[in-house]
mmCIF file of C-alpha atoms and ligand atoms in Angstrom:
data_model
loop_
_atom_site.group_PDB
_atom_site.id
_atom_site.type_symbol
_atom_site.label_atom_id
_atom_site.label_comp_id
_atom_site.label_asym_id
_atom_site.label_seq_id
_atom_site.Cartn_x
_atom_site.Cartn_y
_atom_site.Cartn_z
ATOM 1 C CA MET A 1 8.547 12.098 17.673
ATOM 2 C CA LYS A 2 7.179 13.198 14.315
ATOM 3 C CA ILE A 3 7.104 10.830 11.359
ATOM 4 C CA GLU A 4 9.956 12.597 9.480
ATOM 5 C CA THR A 5 12.238 11.934 12.457
ATOM 6 C CA ARG A 6 11.088 8.336 12.907
ATOM 7 C CA ALA A 7 11.573 7.695 9.163
ATOM 8 C CA VAL A 8 15.239 8.689 9.518
ATOM 9 C CA HIS A 9 16.032 7.165 12.926
ATOM 10 C CA ALA A 10 13.796 4.143 13.658
ATOM 11 C CA GLY A 11 15.703 0.915 12.992
ATOM 12 C CA HIS A 12 18.961 2.845 12.398
ATOM 13 C CA GLU A 13 21.578 2.075 14.986
ATOM 14 C CA ILE A 14 25.255 2.847 14.712
ATOM 15 C CA GLU A 15 27.083 -0.499 14.693
ATOM 16 C CA PRO A 16 29.340 -0.714 17.752
ATOM 17 C CA GLY A 17 32.405 -2.145 15.993
ATOM 18 C CA THR A 18 32.679 -0.245 12.717
ATOM 19 C CA ARG A 19 30.642 2.874 13.614
ATOM 20 C CA ASP A 20 28.867 2.712 10.208
ATOM 21 C CA VAL A 21 26.371 5.572 9.937
ATOM 22 C CA THR A 22 24.610 3.812 7.071
ATOM 23 C CA PRO A 23 23.971 0.180 8.050
ATOM 24 C CA ALA A 24 25.875 -2.724 6.509
ATOM 25 C CA ILE A 25 24.141 -5.453 4.493
ATOM 26 C CA HIS A 26 24.286 -8.786 6.326
ATOM 27 C CA LEU A 27 24.294 -11.559 3.732
ATOM 28 C CA SER A 28 25.082 -14.495 6.023
ATOM 29 C CA THR A 29 22.306 -17.088 6.142
ATOM 30 C CA THR A 30 23.639 -18.653 9.343
ATOM 31 C CA PHE A 31 24.895 -17.287 12.668
ATOM 32 C CA GLU A 32 27.339 -18.701 15.229
ATOM 33 C CA ARG A 33 26.138 -20.304 18.444
ATOM 34 C CA ALA A 34 27.914 -19.816 21.754
ATOM 35 C CA GLU A 35 29.379 -22.744 23.681
ATOM 36 C CA ASP A 36 26.255 -22.898 25.819
ATOM 37 C CA GLY A 37 24.078 -23.269 22.678
ATOM 38 C CA THR A 38 22.588 -19.759 22.709
ATOM 39 C CA PHE A 39 22.751 -17.229 19.852
ATOM 40 C CA PRO A 40 24.538 -14.153 21.273
ATOM 41 C CA GLY A 41 23.998 -12.196 18.033
ATOM 42 C CA GLY A 42 20.233 -12.691 18.281
ATOM 43 C CA HIS A 43 19.943 -14.632 15.004
ATOM 44 C CA SER A 44 20.223 -18.311 14.060
ATOM 45 C CA TYR A 45 19.147 -18.776 10.427
ATOM 46 C CA ALA A 46 18.023 -16.260 7.781
ATOM 47 C CA ARG A 47 14.513 -17.680 7.259
ATOM 48 C CA GLN A 48 13.901 -16.917 10.961
ATOM 49 C CA SER A 49 15.534 -13.486 11.127
ATOM 50 C CA ASN A 50 18.304 -11.307 9.780
ATOM 51 C CA PRO A 51 19.744 -8.002 11.097
ATOM 52 C CA ASN A 52 18.551 -5.963 8.082
ATOM 53 C CA ARG A 53 15.044 -7.398 8.326
ATOM 54 C CA VAL A 54 14.826 -6.756 12.079
ATOM 55 C CA ALA A 55 15.903 -3.129 11.514
ATOM 56 C CA LEU A 56 13.263 -2.678 8.800
ATOM 57 C CA GLU A 57 10.553 -4.242 10.981
ATOM 58 C CA GLU A 58 11.436 -1.933 13.857
ATOM 59 C CA CYS A 59 11.130 1.047 11.532
ATOM 60 C CA LEU A 60 7.805 -0.105 10.013
ATOM 61 C CA ALA A 61 6.275 -0.654 13.474
ATOM 62 C CA SER A 62 7.376 2.835 14.481
ATOM 63 C CA LEU A 63 5.981 4.491 11.320
ATOM 64 C CA GLU A 64 2.513 2.982 11.834
ATOM 65 C CA GLU A 65 2.729 3.373 15.635
ATOM 66 C CA GLY A 66 2.161 -0.357 16.081
ATOM 67 C CA ALA A 67 3.642 -2.816 18.596
ATOM 68 C CA ALA A 68 5.295 -5.086 16.012
ATOM 69 C CA ALA A 69 5.794 -5.502 12.272
ATOM 70 C CA ILE A 70 6.625 -8.401 9.969
ATOM 71 C CA ALA A 71 8.346 -7.693 6.641
ATOM 72 C CA PHE A 72 7.469 -9.950 3.691
ATOM 73 C CA SER A 73 8.757 -10.639 0.190
ATOM 74 C CA SER A 74 5.774 -8.787 -1.370
ATOM 75 C CA GLY A 75 2.527 -7.067 -0.451
ATOM 76 C CA ASN A 76 0.564 -10.111 -1.558
ATOM 77 C CA ALA A 77 2.743 -12.400 0.583
ATOM 78 C CA ALA A 78 1.808 -10.224 3.580
ATOM 79 C CA SER A 79 -1.936 -10.440 2.784
ATOM 80 C CA MET A 80 -1.629 -14.200 2.181
ATOM 81 C CA ALA A 81 0.036 -14.777 5.573
ATOM 82 C CA LEU A 82 -2.692 -12.878 7.422
ATOM 83 C CA PHE A 83 -5.448 -14.892 5.697
ATOM 84 C CA GLN A 84 -3.561 -18.147 6.340
ATOM 85 C CA ALA A 85 -3.606 -17.333 10.053
ATOM 86 C CA LEU A 86 -7.394 -17.820 9.919
ATOM 87 C CA SER A 87 -9.036 -21.267 9.754
ATOM 88 C CA PRO A 88 -10.968 -23.007 6.980
ATOM 89 C CA GLY A 89 -14.629 -22.048 7.394
ATOM 90 C CA ASP A 90 -13.798 -18.532 8.616
ATOM 91 C CA HIS A 91 -15.252 -15.557 6.757
ATOM 92 C CA VAL A 92 -13.736 -12.252 5.653
ATOM 93 C CA ILE A 93 -15.464 -9.137 4.311
ATOM 94 C CA VAL A 94 -13.696 -7.089 1.640
ATOM 95 C CA ALA A 95 -14.720 -4.110 -0.478
ATOM 96 C CA GLU A 96 -16.170 -4.905 -3.878
ATOM 97 C CA ASP A 97 -13.422 -2.755 -5.411
ATOM 98 C CA VAL A 98 -10.598 -4.258 -3.305
ATOM 99 C CA PHE A 99 -7.151 -4.422 -5.031
ATOM 100 C CA TYR A 100 -7.650 -7.094 -7.712
ATOM 101 C CA GLY A 101 -4.617 -9.074 -6.451
ATOM 102 C CA THR A 102 -6.250 -9.408 -3.010
ATOM 103 C CA ALA A 103 -9.501 -10.558 -4.650
ATOM 104 C CA LEU A 104 -7.575 -13.165 -6.703
ATOM 105 C CA LEU A 105 -5.830 -14.460 -3.553
ATOM 106 C CA LEU A 106 -9.192 -14.932 -1.842
ATOM 107 C CA LYS A 107 -10.910 -16.481 -4.854
ATOM 108 C CA ASP A 108 -8.201 -18.719 -6.362
ATOM 109 C CA GLN A 109 -5.971 -19.646 -3.415
ATOM 110 C CA LEU A 110 -7.858 -19.277 -0.142
ATOM 111 C CA GLY A 111 -11.383 -20.083 -1.396
ATOM 112 C CA PRO A 112 -10.483 -23.694 -2.311
ATOM 113 C CA TRP A 113 -8.707 -23.963 1.096
ATOM 114 C CA GLY A 114 -12.020 -23.125 2.811
ATOM 115 C CA LEU A 115 -11.866 -19.392 3.578
ATOM 116 C CA LYS A 116 -15.161 -17.671 2.766
ATOM 117 C CA SER A 117 -15.363 -14.084 1.558
ATOM 118 C CA SER A 118 -18.060 -11.489 0.843
ATOM 119 C CA TYR A 119 -17.723 -8.400 -1.310
ATOM 120 C CA VAL A 120 -19.598 -5.299 -0.196
ATOM 121 C CA ASP A 121 -19.754 -1.577 -0.870
ATOM 122 C CA MET A 122 -17.580 -0.372 2.031
ATOM 123 C CA ARG A 123 -18.724 3.205 1.642
ATOM 124 C CA ASP A 124 -21.875 1.954 3.378
ATOM 125 C CA PRO A 125 -21.227 0.733 6.980
ATOM 126 C CA VAL A 126 -24.785 -0.669 7.151
ATOM 127 C CA ALA A 127 -24.047 -2.923 4.148
ATOM 128 C CA VAL A 128 -20.908 -4.164 5.899
ATOM 129 C CA GLU A 129 -22.847 -4.847 9.098
ATOM 130 C CA ARG A 130 -25.432 -6.833 7.109
ATOM 131 C CA ALA A 131 -22.649 -8.991 5.601
ATOM 132 C CA VAL A 132 -21.358 -10.051 9.049
ATOM 133 C CA THR A 133 -21.897 -13.739 9.925
ATOM 134 C CA PRO A 134 -20.968 -15.671 13.097
ATOM 135 C CA ALA A 135 -17.870 -16.863 11.174
ATOM 136 C CA THR A 136 -16.649 -13.343 10.272
ATOM 137 C CA LYS A 137 -13.083 -12.931 11.542
ATOM 138 C CA VAL A 138 -11.655 -10.082 9.445
ATOM 139 C CA ILE A 139 -13.015 -6.932 7.826
ATOM 140 C CA TRP A 140 -10.464 -5.831 5.218
ATOM 141 C CA ALA A 141 -10.527 -2.142 4.268
ATOM 142 C CA GLU A 142 -8.490 -0.389 1.604
ATOM 143 C CA THR A 143 -8.723 3.379 1.411
ATOM 144 C CA PRO A 144 -8.296 5.172 -0.954
ATOM 145 C CA SER A 145 -9.165 2.180 -3.143
ATOM 146 C CA ASN A 146 -7.536 1.032 -6.351
ATOM 147 C CA PRO A 147 -8.268 2.283 -9.002
ATOM 148 C CA LEU A 148 -11.454 4.292 -8.309
ATOM 149 C CA LEU A 149 -10.195 6.094 -5.179
ATOM 150 C CA THR A 150 -13.303 5.330 -3.154
ATOM 151 C CA ILE A 151 -13.009 6.271 0.518
ATOM 152 C CA THR A 152 -13.880 3.965 3.411
ATOM 153 C CA ASP A 153 -14.562 5.477 6.829
ATOM 154 C CA ILE A 154 -11.976 3.633 8.960
ATOM 155 C CA ARG A 155 -13.555 4.669 12.289
ATOM 156 C CA ALA A 156 -16.969 3.403 11.143
ATOM 157 C CA MET A 157 -15.429 0.089 9.997
ATOM 158 C CA ALA A 158 -13.650 -0.271 13.354
ATOM 159 C CA ALA A 159 -17.015 0.094 15.109
ATOM 160 C CA VAL A 160 -18.609 -2.579 12.883
ATOM 161 C CA ALA A 161 -15.632 -4.918 13.425
ATOM 162 C CA LYS A 162 -15.718 -4.448 17.186
ATOM 163 C CA LYS A 163 -19.438 -5.247 17.347
ATOM 164 C CA ALA A 164 -18.874 -8.343 15.182
ATOM 165 C CA GLY A 165 -15.934 -9.542 17.291
ATOM 166 C CA ALA A 166 -13.789 -9.389 14.141
ATOM 167 C CA LEU A 167 -10.471 -7.732 13.363
ATOM 168 C CA LEU A 168 -10.173 -4.671 11.186
ATOM 169 C CA ALA A 169 -7.277 -4.922 8.732
ATOM 170 C CA CYS A 170 -6.427 -1.956 6.540
ATOM 171 C CA ASP A 171 -4.379 -1.896 3.325
ATOM 172 C CA ASN A 172 -2.584 1.435 3.830
ATOM 173 C CA THR A 173 -0.393 1.193 0.705
ATOM 174 C CA TRP A 174 -1.820 4.232 -1.087
ATOM 175 C CA ALA A 175 -2.130 6.623 1.843
ATOM 176 C CA THR A 176 1.027 5.592 3.770
ATOM 177 C CA PRO A 177 1.491 6.497 7.449
ATOM 178 C CA ALA A 178 2.588 9.984 6.359
ATOM 179 C CA LEU A 179 -1.063 10.745 5.496
ATOM 180 C CA GLN A 180 -3.208 8.223 7.393
ATOM 181 C CA CYS A 181 -2.739 6.134 10.553
ATOM 182 C CA PRO A 182 -5.314 3.300 10.580
ATOM 183 C CA LEU A 183 -4.160 1.859 13.935
ATOM 184 C CA LYS A 184 -5.002 5.176 15.612
ATOM 185 C CA LEU A 185 -8.420 5.165 13.901
ATOM 186 C CA GLY A 186 -9.275 1.734 15.334
ATOM 187 C CA ALA A 187 -7.723 -0.827 12.971
ATOM 188 C CA ASP A 188 -5.947 -3.888 14.425
ATOM 189 C CA VAL A 189 -3.561 -4.663 11.571
ATOM 190 C CA VAL A 190 -2.115 -2.569 8.736
ATOM 191 C CA MET A 191 -0.930 -4.127 5.493
ATOM 192 C CA HIS A 192 1.547 -2.527 3.074
ATOM 193 C CA SER A 193 2.911 -3.154 -0.327
ATOM 194 C CA VAL A 194 6.256 -1.536 0.509
ATOM 195 C CA THR A 195 6.988 -1.934 -3.200
ATOM 196 C CA LYS A 196 5.181 1.393 -3.631
ATOM 197 C CA TYR A 197 5.672 4.616 -1.615
ATOM 198 C CA LEU A 198 7.654 3.267 1.344
ATOM 199 C CA SER A 199 10.613 1.921 -0.638
ATOM 200 C CA GLY A 200 9.655 4.559 -3.177
ATOM 201 C CA HIS A 201 11.976 4.044 -6.158
ATOM 202 C CA SER A 202 10.384 1.165 -8.131
ATOM 203 C CA ASP A 203 13.328 -1.124 -7.380
ATOM 204 C CA VAL A 204 12.134 -3.311 -4.483
ATOM 205 C CA LEU A 205 9.301 -5.826 -4.190
ATOM 206 C CA GLY A 206 8.212 -6.023 -0.555
ATOM 207 C CA GLY A 207 5.322 -6.143 1.866
ATOM 208 C CA ALA A 208 4.536 -5.765 5.546
ATOM 209 C CA LEU A 209 1.997 -6.313 8.282
ATOM 210 C CA VAL A 210 2.003 -3.999 11.289
ATOM 211 C CA PHE A 211 0.140 -5.126 14.418
ATOM 212 C CA LYS A 212 -1.412 -2.858 17.020
ATOM 213 C CA GLU A 213 -0.537 -5.446 19.677
ATOM 214 C CA ARG A 214 2.120 -8.104 19.933
ATOM 215 C CA ASN A 215 -0.538 -10.788 20.422
ATOM 216 C CA ALA A 216 -1.375 -14.392 19.497
ATOM 217 C CA LEU A 217 -2.273 -13.359 15.937
ATOM 218 C CA TYR A 218 1.144 -11.761 15.511
ATOM 219 C CA GLU A 219 2.828 -14.949 16.791
ATOM 220 C CA LYS A 220 0.783 -17.094 14.423
ATOM 221 C CA VAL A 221 1.614 -14.972 11.369
ATOM 222 C CA ARG A 222 5.284 -14.970 12.402
ATOM 223 C CA ALA A 223 5.198 -18.789 12.633
ATOM 224 C CA ILE A 224 3.603 -18.985 9.163
ATOM 225 C CA GLN A 225 6.451 -16.888 7.778
ATOM 226 C CA HIS A 226 9.123 -18.912 9.604
ATOM 227 C CA THR A 227 7.931 -22.161 8.073
ATOM 228 C CA GLY A 228 6.514 -20.814 4.791
ATOM 229 C CA GLY A 229 9.595 -18.692 4.057
ATOM 230 C CA SER A 230 8.105 -15.602 2.347
ATOM 231 C CA VAL A 231 10.941 -13.365 3.556
ATOM 232 C CA PRO A 232 12.563 -10.379 1.823
ATOM 233 C CA SER A 233 16.310 -10.570 1.144
ATOM 234 C CA PRO A 234 18.825 -8.534 3.213
ATOM 235 C CA PHE A 235 19.468 -6.246 0.233
ATOM 236 C CA GLU A 236 15.747 -5.585 -0.282
ATOM 237 C CA CYS A 237 15.386 -4.775 3.432
ATOM 238 C CA TRP A 238 18.364 -2.425 3.204
ATOM 239 C CA LEU A 239 16.991 -0.672 0.100
ATOM 240 C CA THR A 240 13.576 -0.284 1.738
ATOM 241 C CA LEU A 241 15.023 1.189 4.929
ATOM 242 C CA ARG A 242 17.083 3.570 2.789
ATOM 243 C CA GLY A 243 14.010 4.630 0.789
ATOM 244 C CA ILE A 244 11.875 5.136 3.892
ATOM 245 C CA GLN A 245 14.178 7.915 5.143
ATOM 246 C CA THR A 246 12.746 10.341 2.561
ATOM 247 C CA PHE A 247 9.216 8.982 2.176
ATOM 248 C CA PRO A 248 7.245 11.584 4.205
ATOM 249 C CA TYR A 249 8.702 14.380 2.042
ATOM 250 C CA ARG A 250 8.190 12.433 -1.188
ATOM 251 C CA VAL A 251 4.576 11.562 -0.408
ATOM 252 C CA ARG A 252 3.723 15.117 0.533
ATOM 253 C CA ALA A 253 5.213 16.488 -2.695
ATOM 254 C CA GLN A 254 3.458 13.807 -4.757
ATOM 255 C CA SER A 255 0.188 14.721 -3.014
ATOM 256 C CA GLU A 256 0.603 18.414 -3.817
ATOM 257 C CA ASN A 257 1.372 17.604 -7.465
ATOM 258 C CA ALA A 258 -1.625 15.245 -7.686
ATOM 259 C CA GLN A 259 -3.979 17.905 -6.294
ATOM 260 C CA ARG A 260 -2.866 20.407 -8.952
ATOM 261 C CA ILE A 261 -3.115 17.804 -11.729
ATOM 262 C CA ALA A 262 -6.584 16.649 -10.586
ATOM 263 C CA GLU A 263 -7.777 20.271 -10.664
ATOM 264 C CA PHE A 264 -6.273 20.753 -14.138
ATOM 265 C CA LEU A 265 -7.805 17.537 -15.521
ATOM 266 C CA SER A 266 -11.244 18.295 -14.086
ATOM 267 C CA ARG A 267 -11.339 21.424 -16.313
ATOM 268 C CA GLN A 268 -10.712 19.464 -19.571
ATOM 269 C CA LYS A 269 -13.694 18.894 -21.853
ATOM 270 C CA THR A 270 -12.404 15.527 -23.175
ATOM 271 C CA ILE A 271 -12.181 14.113 -19.630
ATOM 272 C CA GLU A 272 -15.460 12.616 -18.431
ATOM 273 C CA ALA A 273 -14.499 12.133 -14.754
ATOM 274 C CA VAL A 274 -11.574 12.693 -12.392
ATOM 275 C CA HIS A 275 -11.391 10.435 -9.337
ATOM 276 C CA TYR A 276 -9.334 12.180 -6.643
ATOM 277 C CA PRO A 277 -10.419 12.527 -2.987
ATOM 278 C CA GLY A 278 -8.822 15.992 -2.776
ATOM 279 C CA LEU A 279 -11.513 17.407 -5.092
ATOM 280 C CA PRO A 280 -14.464 18.782 -3.070
ATOM 281 C CA SER A 281 -16.764 17.152 -5.661
ATOM 282 C CA HIS A 282 -15.433 13.652 -4.781
ATOM 283 C CA PRO A 283 -18.149 11.712 -2.850
ATOM 284 C CA GLY A 284 -15.604 10.667 -0.187
ATOM 285 C CA HIS A 285 -13.944 14.080 0.201
ATOM 286 C CA ARG A 286 -15.361 14.863 3.650
ATOM 287 C CA ILE A 287 -14.381 11.493 5.172
ATOM 288 C CA ALA A 288 -10.961 11.612 3.490
ATOM 289 C CA ALA A 289 -10.356 15.078 4.951
ATOM 290 C CA ALA A 290 -11.241 13.733 8.415
ATOM 291 C CA GLN A 291 -8.881 10.740 8.342
ATOM 292 C CA MET A 292 -6.056 11.829 5.998
ATOM 293 C CA SER A 293 -3.695 14.786 6.352
ATOM 294 C CA SER A 294 -3.477 15.104 2.560
ATOM 295 C CA PHE A 295 -5.054 13.177 -0.331
ATOM 296 C CA GLY A 296 -2.195 11.188 -1.854
ATOM 297 C CA GLY A 297 -0.349 10.915 -5.147
ATOM 298 C CA MET A 298 -2.778 8.638 -7.006
ATOM 299 C CA LEU A 299 -5.690 9.586 -9.219
ATOM 300 C CA SER A 300 -7.670 8.094 -12.057
ATOM 301 C CA ILE A 301 -9.536 9.612 -14.972
ATOM 302 C CA GLN A 302 -12.197 8.453 -17.373
ATOM 303 C CA VAL A 303 -11.661 9.686 -20.907
ATOM 304 C CA LYS A 304 -14.731 10.653 -22.989
ATOM 305 C CA GLY A 305 -15.419 7.793 -25.410
ATOM 306 C CA GLY A 306 -14.088 4.330 -24.599
ATOM 307 C CA GLN A 307 -10.960 2.228 -24.579
ATOM 308 C CA PRO A 308 -9.635 3.571 -27.948
ATOM 309 C CA GLU A 309 -9.785 7.180 -26.688
ATOM 310 C CA ALA A 310 -8.089 6.188 -23.410
ATOM 311 C CA PHE A 311 -5.339 4.368 -25.317
ATOM 312 C CA LYS A 312 -4.878 7.391 -27.597
ATOM 313 C CA LEU A 313 -4.297 9.680 -24.615
ATOM 314 C CA ALA A 314 -1.915 7.211 -22.939
ATOM 315 C CA ALA A 315 0.003 6.924 -26.222
ATOM 316 C CA ALA A 316 0.435 10.716 -26.511
ATOM 317 C CA VAL A 317 2.234 11.424 -23.204
ATOM 318 C CA LYS A 318 5.998 11.932 -23.229
ATOM 319 C CA LEU A 319 7.026 12.504 -19.609
ATOM 320 C CA PHE A 320 4.622 10.012 -18.014
ATOM 321 C CA THR A 321 5.734 6.396 -18.529
ATOM 322 C CA ARG A 322 3.160 3.811 -19.616
ATOM 323 C CA ALA A 323 3.622 1.194 -16.878
ATOM 324 C CA THR A 324 1.845 -0.411 -13.950
ATOM 325 C CA SER A 325 2.676 0.090 -10.241
ATOM 326 C CA LEU A 326 3.001 3.360 -8.331
ATOM 327 C CA GLY A 327 4.817 5.371 -5.716
ATOM 328 C CA GLY A 328 8.143 5.979 -7.491
ATOM 329 C CA PRO A 329 9.751 9.341 -8.325
ATOM 330 C CA HIS A 330 8.674 9.074 -11.993
ATOM 331 C CA SER A 331 5.050 9.605 -13.032
ATOM 332 C CA LEU A 332 3.263 6.584 -14.499
ATOM 333 C CA ILE A 333 0.081 6.170 -16.526
ATOM 334 C CA GLU A 334 -1.712 2.899 -17.148
ATOM 335 C CA HIS A 335 -4.848 1.501 -18.726
ATOM 336 C CA ARG A 336 -6.042 -0.399 -15.674
ATOM 337 C CA ALA A 337 -8.621 -2.750 -17.251
ATOM 338 C CA SER A 338 -6.085 -4.345 -19.584
ATOM 339 C CA VAL A 339 -3.621 -4.871 -16.700
ATOM 340 C CA GLU A 340 -6.277 -6.511 -14.530
ATOM 341 C CA GLY A 341 -7.498 -8.878 -17.262
ATOM 342 C CA ALA A 342 -10.787 -10.723 -17.671
ATOM 343 C CA THR A 343 -12.103 -10.216 -14.123
ATOM 344 C CA THR A 344 -11.521 -6.439 -14.093
ATOM 345 C CA ARG A 345 -14.097 -4.068 -12.633
ATOM 346 C CA SER A 346 -12.279 -1.008 -14.021
ATOM 347 C CA PRO A 347 -14.171 1.005 -16.660
ATOM 348 C CA ALA A 348 -12.769 0.554 -20.205
ATOM 349 C CA ASN A 349 -12.068 4.302 -20.517
ATOM 350 C CA LEU A 350 -10.152 4.555 -17.211
ATOM 351 C CA LEU A 351 -6.501 5.579 -16.930
ATOM 352 C CA ARG A 352 -4.702 5.440 -13.584
ATOM 353 C CA LEU A 353 -1.992 7.997 -12.850
ATOM 354 C CA SER A 354 0.774 7.678 -10.271
ATOM 355 C CA ILE A 355 2.059 11.216 -9.818
ATOM 356 C CA GLY A 356 5.801 11.459 -9.320
ATOM 357 C CA LEU A 357 8.304 14.023 -8.155
ATOM 358 C CA GLU A 358 8.841 15.902 -11.420
ATOM 359 C CA HIS A 359 7.897 19.604 -11.378
ATOM 360 C CA VAL A 360 4.117 19.858 -11.573
ATOM 361 C CA ASP A 361 4.274 22.470 -14.386
ATOM 362 C CA ASP A 362 6.147 19.979 -16.580
ATOM 363 C CA LEU A 363 3.627 17.235 -15.813
ATOM 364 C CA ILE A 364 0.671 19.506 -16.596
ATOM 365 C CA GLY A 365 2.452 20.634 -19.780
ATOM 366 C CA ASP A 366 2.860 17.009 -20.836
ATOM 367 C CA LEU A 367 -0.816 16.215 -20.209
ATOM 368 C CA GLU A 368 -1.827 19.405 -22.028
ATOM 369 C CA GLN A 369 0.091 18.457 -25.192
ATOM 370 C CA ALA A 370 -1.175 14.843 -24.951
ATOM 371 C CA LEU A 371 -4.821 15.976 -24.657
ATOM 372 C CA GLU A 372 -4.378 18.226 -27.712
ATOM 373 C CA LYS A 373 -2.654 15.528 -29.735
ATOM 374 C CA ALA A 374 -5.241 12.854 -28.778
ATOM 375 C CA ALA A 375 -8.127 15.186 -29.728
ATOM 376 C CA GLY A 376 -6.489 16.134 -33.022
ATOM 377 C CA CYS A 377 -5.767 12.706 -34.529
HETATM 378 C C1 PLP B 401 0.600 -3.201 -5.235
HETATM 379 C C2 PLP B 401 -0.481 -3.358 -4.242
HETATM 380 C C3 PLP B 401 -0.640 -4.563 -3.520
HETATM 381 C C4 PLP B 401 0.204 -5.785 -3.780
HETATM 382 O O1 PLP B 401 1.533 -5.610 -3.424
HETATM 383 P P1 PLP B 401 2.760 -6.362 -4.156
HETATM 384 O O2 PLP B 401 3.940 -5.774 -3.481
HETATM 385 O O3 PLP B 401 2.650 -6.069 -5.634
HETATM 386 O O4 PLP B 401 2.575 -7.822 -3.886
HETATM 387 C C5 PLP B 401 -1.655 -4.612 -2.571
HETATM 388 N N1 PLP B 401 -2.469 -3.558 -2.341
HETATM 389 C C6 PLP B 401 -2.347 -2.399 -3.022
HETATM 390 C C7 PLP B 401 -3.280 -1.279 -2.726
HETATM 391 C C8 PLP B 401 -1.354 -2.254 -3.995
HETATM 392 O O5 PLP B 401 -1.246 -1.093 -4.667
#
């Protein structure tokens, strides 16, 4: 079945008693045992499982065409659990422009625990191969990357990982399974911040791991969650499953809007650079076109001048909201370096745009008036 159909039906079952079409929210933390000690409802305690979470996990596995999924309380909690399933002394390879939250996890939390990590330019498979050591267990790709929209060739990374005897994990938050399916391109695990496009309305914090196989790694990560407790609440699972029903249509519309806006911005003389893989001039355009069905709703721009000029432009928009995060119906603009803080690798003149579901003419009109206003004052 196509992804639009799976987004509506996977994990949605009519409840036998009430015949609810939209599922109920199960708030109970504990579930009754039968006289023989078994759990006929399939659940015992909410840290282990809950009906809303099981439904969401079934849906997430179906969307990514994996064998099993685990839903977490945030994207970072999902990444953390996967890294914790490794052992002290193990080594992971990440892109030098990996999501800054992932880099902080590795440096501040997992480094002191004994996990080693190397940062490489993932656009270059040879550089990744050179970074492999006998202890390498995971190659962690993120494509398109945040916030420079660099493109990693997932098939090439899968080949490097296979040769190294390591797993390929892919942060698929920005592309979503509507546009890119890493498990089909050779990845072993997909990570999501479901906070973004999947839940899609900027009202849920959530994360997920989807596994190609229901294997020992899956069992280990599941055990880490059972004891560690980084689970999403029933209401958050319900909201996410509700949001997912429309996500393929939302993402496609956001992608179309972003393409038009990227083309508009690349014609402006006060914009130094537009980073969007849908532009033929983007260095990763060819690879993106081979592994994505469309180029996504995120783009970033570098404003001529420096931080003051970038701030001036961000201050002049009316329809875009100045805020971090992405993937909601409303368009957002943010000065990335000041969000990321002291360790940022983002250029000082960079603004990141999450393109929403407003009409593209209104969004372009807003940017047009902001560019004029910023140039004039
Ligand atoms: C937001 C984000 C994360 C972290 O997810 P949270 O839900 O905020 O914990 C990880 N990777 C990418 C690419 C993101 O955009």
